Amino acid sequence: MRLAIKGSGYTSASKTEIEFLNQVLIVVNDQGKIEKIINQHDDDYASLLQLAKSQNKLVELSENQYFLPGFIDTHIHAPQWPNAGLALDKPLNEWLNEYTFPLEAKYQDLSFSEKVYDNLTKNLVDFGTTTAVYFGTIYPESNLVLAKMCNKNRQRGLIGQVAMDDPDMNPEYYLDKSAADSIAKTKRFIDELKQQNQTNVIKQTPVITPRFLPSCSLEALRGLANLANQYDLPIQSHCSESNWENGYALEKYGKRDATVLDECGLMNNRSIMAHGTLLNDSDLNLFETNGVTVSHCPISNVYFGDGILPVKRILNHHVNLGLGTDISGGFSPSMYDNVKQSILSSQQLQSGVDTRIDAQKRGVPDSRITAKTAFYLATVGGAKAINLPTGELKPGYLADLQIVENQPKPFQPATSDDIFENLMYATTQNDIKAVYVEGLQAK
């Protein structure tokens, strides 16, 4: 036994429902997985409770504390953390060239990398994010520093060596020399991270990461796809994020970017494509057929997405959806903030935003999602995206949890559903009292 937690909490039961686990004992084995979830009336409850107490491994929640699965951030640009909240009024291409690329070029300095990544990973853990899917930089050494900081702060990271080799679309000072250079640096990062993992407590995963279609040559895309297959690795990129990106693919290739990425071998059940606000039915059919996940970044999409992601339509299309903060296109590292924004954006899609249009015509009917669906995206959807047994509280799953203190309002009785809603809408960083990754305390 690595840990036992006594108390109440929530886990997703489906895309629209939650399960309330009332006064149970969660037993975590020494491999960091949930061994059992025991109700008070089960035969072995008393004996295991006593065992946990005697071994000083019991965590007892107070009356207004609840456990939840750790959140899974499926899209975050780690080097952009210092820019969070800056220049969000700029068009995407200006934001990239004037703010993003100059900052990312600074990560040749490994001391700067360590300072930023230590702060970032600690902040994310403090917000209840136990797993994060990161874009790194074009510098393998810096990305290895990010992996070290994830391990130091006990966060599970899936880390991308960013590839960008097109000299016409990338700044001269922040550019891979060629497609061969992109592929070689990615392979080097994979091999060196594998070595680093031999001493890591929390194993980190390399991710094949072409930045997006405008940044990469077709030769680089195909070579990266070969590496993904050779090493059986996750893949991440951006897809149909904005009018500019969408238009680039159509103008240069006469095809949508999803089609080009698919033809290069980058669209499969290990692939996570960020944003997708402009995906059409043909794209969604491709995503469904190939098992590709969309990372929904609701805060960032307000600024750069040129549209609202139709979450319910995509889920009804049987396409998996995760949730992402997209630092620094999104200003907040909190997945709780993105849970809330995903609900708000869905309501705007349903109601419509141009009041000059008749109310019956300006919105998209049946678009609103609930907090339960947003919670599903932040937990189960993210776990499906990375193909790991996490994001749910059930036997056999990794013991990635957060313990949250609810701030009750003592005016009227609250049901378990009421408490859940309050947790989703009102939880702050200070309310997250503890975080565990594989049963090891990270906060």
mmCIF file of C-alpha atoms in Angstrom, residues 4-227:
data_model
loop_
_atom_site.group_PDB
_atom_site.id
_atom_site.type_symbol
_atom_site.label_atom_id
_atom_site.label_comp_id
_atom_site.label_asym_id
_atom_site.label_seq_id
_atom_site.Cartn_x
_atom_site.Cartn_y
_atom_site.Cartn_z
ATOM 1 C CA ALA A 4 -5.161 5.307 1.255
ATOM 2 C CA ILE A 5 -7.660 8.166 1.040
ATOM 3 C CA LYS A 6 -10.836 8.214 3.091
ATOM 4 C CA GLY A 7 -13.582 10.573 2.010
ATOM 5 C CA SER A 8 -16.009 11.519 -0.752
ATOM 6 C CA GLY A 9 -15.459 12.667 -4.304
ATOM 7 C CA TYR A 10 -16.451 12.608 -7.954
ATOM 8 C CA THR A 11 -15.468 10.882 -11.168
ATOM 9 C CA SER A 12 -17.045 10.889 -14.636
ATOM 10 C CA ALA A 13 -19.581 8.174 -15.378
ATOM 11 C CA SER A 14 -20.159 9.266 -18.999
ATOM 12 C CA LYS A 15 -19.929 12.352 -21.205
ATOM 13 C CA THR A 16 -22.963 13.799 -19.419
ATOM 14 C CA GLU A 17 -23.016 12.163 -15.966
ATOM 15 C CA ILE A 18 -20.848 11.981 -12.872
ATOM 16 C CA GLU A 19 -20.561 9.403 -10.111
ATOM 17 C CA PHE A 20 -20.516 10.527 -6.479
ATOM 18 C CA LEU A 21 -18.309 8.281 -4.355
ATOM 19 C CA ASN A 22 -19.698 8.742 -0.854
ATOM 20 C CA GLN A 23 -17.350 8.103 2.085
ATOM 21 C CA VAL A 24 -15.194 5.458 0.458
ATOM 22 C CA LEU A 25 -11.651 4.264 1.022
ATOM 23 C CA ILE A 26 -9.370 4.516 -2.028
ATOM 24 C CA VAL A 27 -6.443 2.116 -1.686
ATOM 25 C CA VAL A 28 -3.372 2.807 -3.859
ATOM 26 C CA ASN A 29 -0.830 0.036 -4.404
ATOM 27 C CA ASP A 30 2.934 0.433 -4.563
ATOM 28 C CA GLN A 31 2.815 0.659 -8.384
ATOM 29 C CA GLY A 32 0.837 3.879 -8.055
ATOM 30 C CA LYS A 33 -2.468 2.414 -9.241
ATOM 31 C CA ILE A 34 -5.831 2.305 -7.509
ATOM 32 C CA GLU A 35 -6.074 -1.197 -6.063
ATOM 33 C CA LYS A 36 -9.554 -0.931 -4.564
ATOM 34 C CA ILE A 37 -12.342 1.523 -3.831
ATOM 35 C CA ILE A 38 -14.129 0.217 -0.752
ATOM 36 C CA ASN A 39 -17.492 1.265 0.662
ATOM 37 C CA GLN A 40 -17.998 1.569 4.392
ATOM 38 C CA HIS A 41 -20.152 -1.552 4.497
ATOM 39 C CA ASP A 42 -17.681 -3.792 2.634
ATOM 40 C CA ASP A 43 -16.115 -6.595 4.670
ATOM 41 C CA ASP A 44 -12.504 -5.434 4.338
ATOM 42 C CA TYR A 45 -13.179 -1.726 4.962
ATOM 43 C CA ALA A 46 -12.313 -1.740 8.678
ATOM 44 C CA SER A 47 -9.197 -3.904 8.322
ATOM 45 C CA LEU A 48 -7.715 -1.868 5.456
ATOM 46 C CA LEU A 49 -8.529 1.387 7.218
ATOM 47 C CA GLN A 50 -6.688 0.153 10.297
ATOM 48 C CA LEU A 51 -3.756 -1.058 8.199
ATOM 49 C CA ALA A 52 -3.430 2.347 6.504
ATOM 50 C CA LYS A 53 -3.514 4.090 9.893
ATOM 51 C CA SER A 54 -0.896 1.764 11.370
ATOM 52 C CA GLN A 55 1.436 2.375 8.414
ATOM 53 C CA ASN A 56 0.840 6.146 8.554
ATOM 54 C CA LYS A 57 -0.452 6.111 4.969
ATOM 55 C CA LEU A 58 -4.013 7.300 5.541
ATOM 56 C CA VAL A 59 -5.287 10.658 4.300
ATOM 57 C CA GLU A 60 -8.657 11.559 5.811
ATOM 58 C CA LEU A 61 -10.646 14.302 4.125
ATOM 59 C CA SER A 62 -12.552 16.826 6.186
ATOM 60 C CA GLU A 63 -16.304 17.294 5.787
ATOM 61 C CA ASN A 64 -16.008 19.905 3.059
ATOM 62 C CA GLN A 65 -13.096 18.318 1.144
ATOM 63 C CA TYR A 66 -13.557 16.164 -1.964
ATOM 64 C CA PHE A 67 -11.284 14.150 -4.212
ATOM 65 C CA LEU A 68 -11.357 14.423 -8.010
ATOM 66 C CA PRO A 69 -9.238 12.904 -10.767
ATOM 67 C CA GLY A 70 -6.239 15.015 -11.672
ATOM 68 C CA PHE A 71 -6.816 17.164 -14.736
ATOM 69 C CA ILE A 72 -5.113 16.440 -18.076
ATOM 70 C CA ASP A 73 -4.066 19.516 -20.064
ATOM 71 C CA THR A 74 -3.897 18.315 -23.661
ATOM 72 C CA HIS A 75 -2.313 21.426 -25.189
ATOM 73 C CA ILE A 76 0.162 23.845 -23.654
ATOM 74 C CA HIS A 77 3.184 25.703 -25.030
ATOM 75 C CA ALA A 78 5.650 25.437 -22.165
ATOM 76 C CA PRO A 79 8.119 28.109 -23.360
ATOM 77 C CA GLN A 80 5.325 30.670 -23.739
ATOM 78 C CA TRP A 81 4.593 30.760 -19.989
ATOM 79 C CA PRO A 82 6.340 34.164 -19.493
ATOM 80 C CA ASN A 83 4.015 35.641 -22.150
ATOM 81 C CA ALA A 84 0.756 34.476 -20.545
ATOM 82 C CA GLY A 85 -1.751 37.308 -20.876
ATOM 83 C CA LEU A 86 0.348 39.361 -23.320
ATOM 84 C CA ALA A 87 -0.571 40.607 -26.807
ATOM 85 C CA LEU A 88 -3.855 38.741 -27.028
ATOM 86 C CA ASP A 89 -5.261 41.592 -29.116
ATOM 87 C CA LYS A 90 -2.883 40.765 -31.988
ATOM 88 C CA PRO A 91 -3.754 38.621 -35.035
ATOM 89 C CA LEU A 92 -2.259 35.128 -34.767
ATOM 90 C CA ASN A 93 0.532 35.600 -37.315
ATOM 91 C CA GLU A 94 1.612 38.931 -35.702
ATOM 92 C CA TRP A 95 1.426 37.418 -32.221
ATOM 93 C CA LEU A 96 3.704 34.586 -33.355
ATOM 94 C CA ASN A 97 6.306 36.760 -35.071
ATOM 95 C CA GLU A 98 6.434 39.676 -32.619
ATOM 96 C CA TYR A 99 6.024 37.892 -29.278
ATOM 97 C CA THR A 100 6.131 34.105 -29.470
ATOM 98 C CA PHE A 101 9.116 33.251 -31.642
ATOM 99 C CA PRO A 102 11.460 35.813 -30.000
ATOM 100 C CA LEU A 103 10.599 34.371 -26.588
ATOM 101 C CA GLU A 104 11.003 30.741 -27.653
ATOM 102 C CA ALA A 105 14.448 31.542 -29.100
ATOM 103 C CA LYS A 106 15.637 32.415 -25.568
ATOM 104 C CA TYR A 107 15.459 28.776 -24.501
ATOM 105 C CA GLN A 108 18.932 28.071 -25.870
ATOM 106 C CA ASP A 109 19.835 29.361 -22.409
ATOM 107 C CA LEU A 110 19.329 26.287 -20.230
ATOM 108 C CA SER A 111 19.371 28.261 -16.973
ATOM 109 C CA PHE A 112 16.478 30.331 -18.318
ATOM 110 C CA SER A 113 14.743 27.103 -19.358
ATOM 111 C CA GLU A 114 15.080 25.639 -15.881
ATOM 112 C CA LYS A 115 13.818 28.790 -14.156
ATOM 113 C CA VAL A 116 10.700 29.029 -16.339
ATOM 114 C CA TYR A 117 9.880 25.317 -16.478
ATOM 115 C CA ASP A 118 10.285 24.802 -12.741
ATOM 116 C CA ASN A 119 7.809 27.639 -12.137
ATOM 117 C CA LEU A 120 5.395 26.452 -14.842
ATOM 118 C CA THR A 121 5.192 22.809 -13.802
ATOM 119 C CA LYS A 122 4.784 23.730 -10.139
ATOM 120 C CA ASN A 123 1.979 26.170 -11.000
ATOM 121 C CA LEU A 124 0.153 23.591 -13.084
ATOM 122 C CA VAL A 125 0.389 20.957 -10.356
ATOM 123 C CA ASP A 126 -0.882 23.495 -7.831
ATOM 124 C CA PHE A 127 -3.948 23.946 -10.070
ATOM 125 C CA GLY A 128 -4.634 20.192 -10.061
ATOM 126 C CA THR A 129 -3.085 19.357 -13.440
ATOM 127 C CA THR A 130 -1.399 15.986 -13.012
ATOM 128 C CA THR A 131 -0.634 15.401 -16.711
ATOM 129 C CA ALA A 132 0.268 17.957 -19.388
ATOM 130 C CA VAL A 133 0.879 17.597 -23.122
ATOM 131 C CA TYR A 134 3.583 20.140 -23.925
ATOM 132 C CA PHE A 135 4.981 21.806 -26.987
ATOM 133 C CA GLY A 136 8.613 22.524 -26.168
ATOM 134 C CA THR A 137 11.059 24.384 -28.442
ATOM 135 C CA ILE A 138 13.344 23.480 -31.337
ATOM 136 C CA TYR A 139 16.175 22.909 -28.821
ATOM 137 C CA PRO A 140 16.476 19.295 -27.558
ATOM 138 C CA GLU A 141 18.541 20.269 -24.493
ATOM 139 C CA SER A 142 15.881 22.711 -23.344
ATOM 140 C CA ASN A 143 13.151 20.104 -23.783
ATOM 141 C CA LEU A 144 15.133 17.699 -21.615
ATOM 142 C CA VAL A 145 15.186 20.401 -18.935
ATOM 143 C CA LEU A 146 11.387 20.550 -19.154
ATOM 144 C CA ALA A 147 11.268 16.776 -18.602
ATOM 145 C CA LYS A 148 13.517 17.136 -15.540
ATOM 146 C CA MET A 149 11.275 19.839 -14.074
ATOM 147 C CA CYS A 150 8.184 17.700 -14.655
ATOM 148 C CA ASN A 151 9.856 14.882 -12.778
ATOM 149 C CA LYS A 152 11.062 17.221 -10.015
ATOM 150 C CA ASN A 153 7.549 18.554 -9.405
ATOM 151 C CA ARG A 154 5.949 15.131 -9.886
ATOM 152 C CA GLN A 155 3.944 15.889 -12.975
ATOM 153 C CA ARG A 156 3.523 13.533 -15.910
ATOM 154 C CA GLY A 157 4.638 15.331 -19.049
ATOM 155 C CA LEU A 158 4.233 14.404 -22.691
ATOM 156 C CA ILE A 159 6.843 16.652 -24.257
ATOM 157 C CA GLY A 160 7.277 17.681 -27.871
ATOM 158 C CA GLN A 161 10.485 18.502 -29.704
ATOM 159 C CA VAL A 162 9.024 21.200 -31.964
ATOM 160 C CA ALA A 163 9.806 20.844 -35.668
ATOM 161 C CA MET A 164 9.677 23.870 -37.982
ATOM 162 C CA ASP A 165 11.884 23.829 -41.083
ATOM 163 C CA ASP A 166 10.167 25.975 -43.738
ATOM 164 C CA PRO A 167 12.444 29.012 -44.307
ATOM 165 C CA ASP A 168 9.642 31.013 -45.913
ATOM 166 C CA MET A 169 7.303 30.744 -42.902
ATOM 167 C CA ASN A 170 9.656 30.816 -39.890
ATOM 168 C CA PRO A 171 12.092 33.483 -38.681
ATOM 169 C CA GLU A 172 15.722 32.913 -39.641
ATOM 170 C CA TYR A 173 16.793 33.014 -35.985
ATOM 171 C CA TYR A 174 14.306 30.300 -34.910
ATOM 172 C CA LEU A 175 14.318 27.606 -37.539
ATOM 173 C CA ASP A 176 15.477 24.036 -38.115
ATOM 174 C CA LYS A 177 18.152 23.977 -40.829
ATOM 175 C CA SER A 178 16.286 21.429 -42.937
ATOM 176 C CA ALA A 179 13.782 18.600 -42.814
ATOM 177 C CA ALA A 180 16.666 16.260 -42.029
ATOM 178 C CA ASP A 181 17.643 18.518 -39.123
ATOM 179 C CA SER A 182 14.087 18.454 -37.739
ATOM 180 C CA ILE A 183 14.013 14.669 -37.896
ATOM 181 C CA ALA A 184 17.514 14.219 -36.450
ATOM 182 C CA LYS A 185 16.847 16.542 -33.495
ATOM 183 C CA THR A 186 13.553 14.795 -32.781
ATOM 184 C CA LYS A 187 15.252 11.389 -32.793
ATOM 185 C CA ARG A 188 17.998 12.669 -30.514
ATOM 186 C CA PHE A 189 15.442 14.037 -28.063
ATOM 187 C CA ILE A 190 13.544 10.731 -28.035
ATOM 188 C CA ASP A 191 16.680 8.720 -27.336
ATOM 189 C CA GLU A 192 17.998 11.064 -24.639
ATOM 190 C CA LEU A 193 14.641 11.275 -22.866
ATOM 191 C CA LYS A 194 14.522 7.483 -22.844
ATOM 192 C CA GLN A 195 17.865 7.551 -21.020
ATOM 193 C CA GLN A 196 16.665 10.221 -18.600
ATOM 194 C CA ASN A 197 13.589 8.162 -17.769
ATOM 195 C CA GLN A 198 15.786 5.435 -16.309
ATOM 196 C CA THR A 199 16.157 7.597 -13.190
ATOM 197 C CA ASN A 200 12.867 9.530 -13.336
ATOM 198 C CA VAL A 201 10.288 8.738 -10.676
ATOM 199 C CA ILE A 202 7.493 9.958 -12.976
ATOM 200 C CA LYS A 203 8.169 8.787 -16.529
ATOM 201 C CA GLN A 204 8.023 11.440 -19.236
ATOM 202 C CA THR A 205 6.967 10.745 -22.832
ATOM 203 C CA PRO A 206 8.380 12.252 -26.045
ATOM 204 C CA VAL A 207 5.780 13.502 -28.528
ATOM 205 C CA ILE A 208 6.236 13.959 -32.280
ATOM 206 C CA THR A 209 5.507 17.677 -32.762
ATOM 207 C CA PRO A 210 5.374 19.410 -36.139
ATOM 208 C CA ARG A 211 4.365 22.901 -35.069
ATOM 209 C CA PHE A 212 1.672 23.262 -37.700
ATOM 210 C CA LEU A 213 1.327 22.971 -41.438
ATOM 211 C CA PRO A 214 2.617 26.482 -42.287
ATOM 212 C CA SER A 215 5.864 25.832 -40.361
ATOM 213 C CA CYS A 216 6.858 22.502 -41.903
ATOM 214 C CA SER A 217 7.855 21.057 -45.245
ATOM 215 C CA LEU A 218 6.112 17.923 -46.467
ATOM 216 C CA GLU A 219 9.459 16.109 -46.234
ATOM 217 C CA ALA A 220 9.677 16.936 -42.530
ATOM 218 C CA LEU A 221 6.071 15.892 -41.918
ATOM 219 C CA ARG A 222 6.599 12.517 -43.576
ATOM 220 C CA GLY A 223 9.851 11.918 -41.740
ATOM 221 C CA LEU A 224 8.267 12.755 -38.398
ATOM 222 C CA ALA A 225 5.407 10.375 -39.129
ATOM 223 C CA ASN A 226 7.959 7.618 -39.742
ATOM 224 C CA LEU A 227 9.552 8.337 -36.348
#
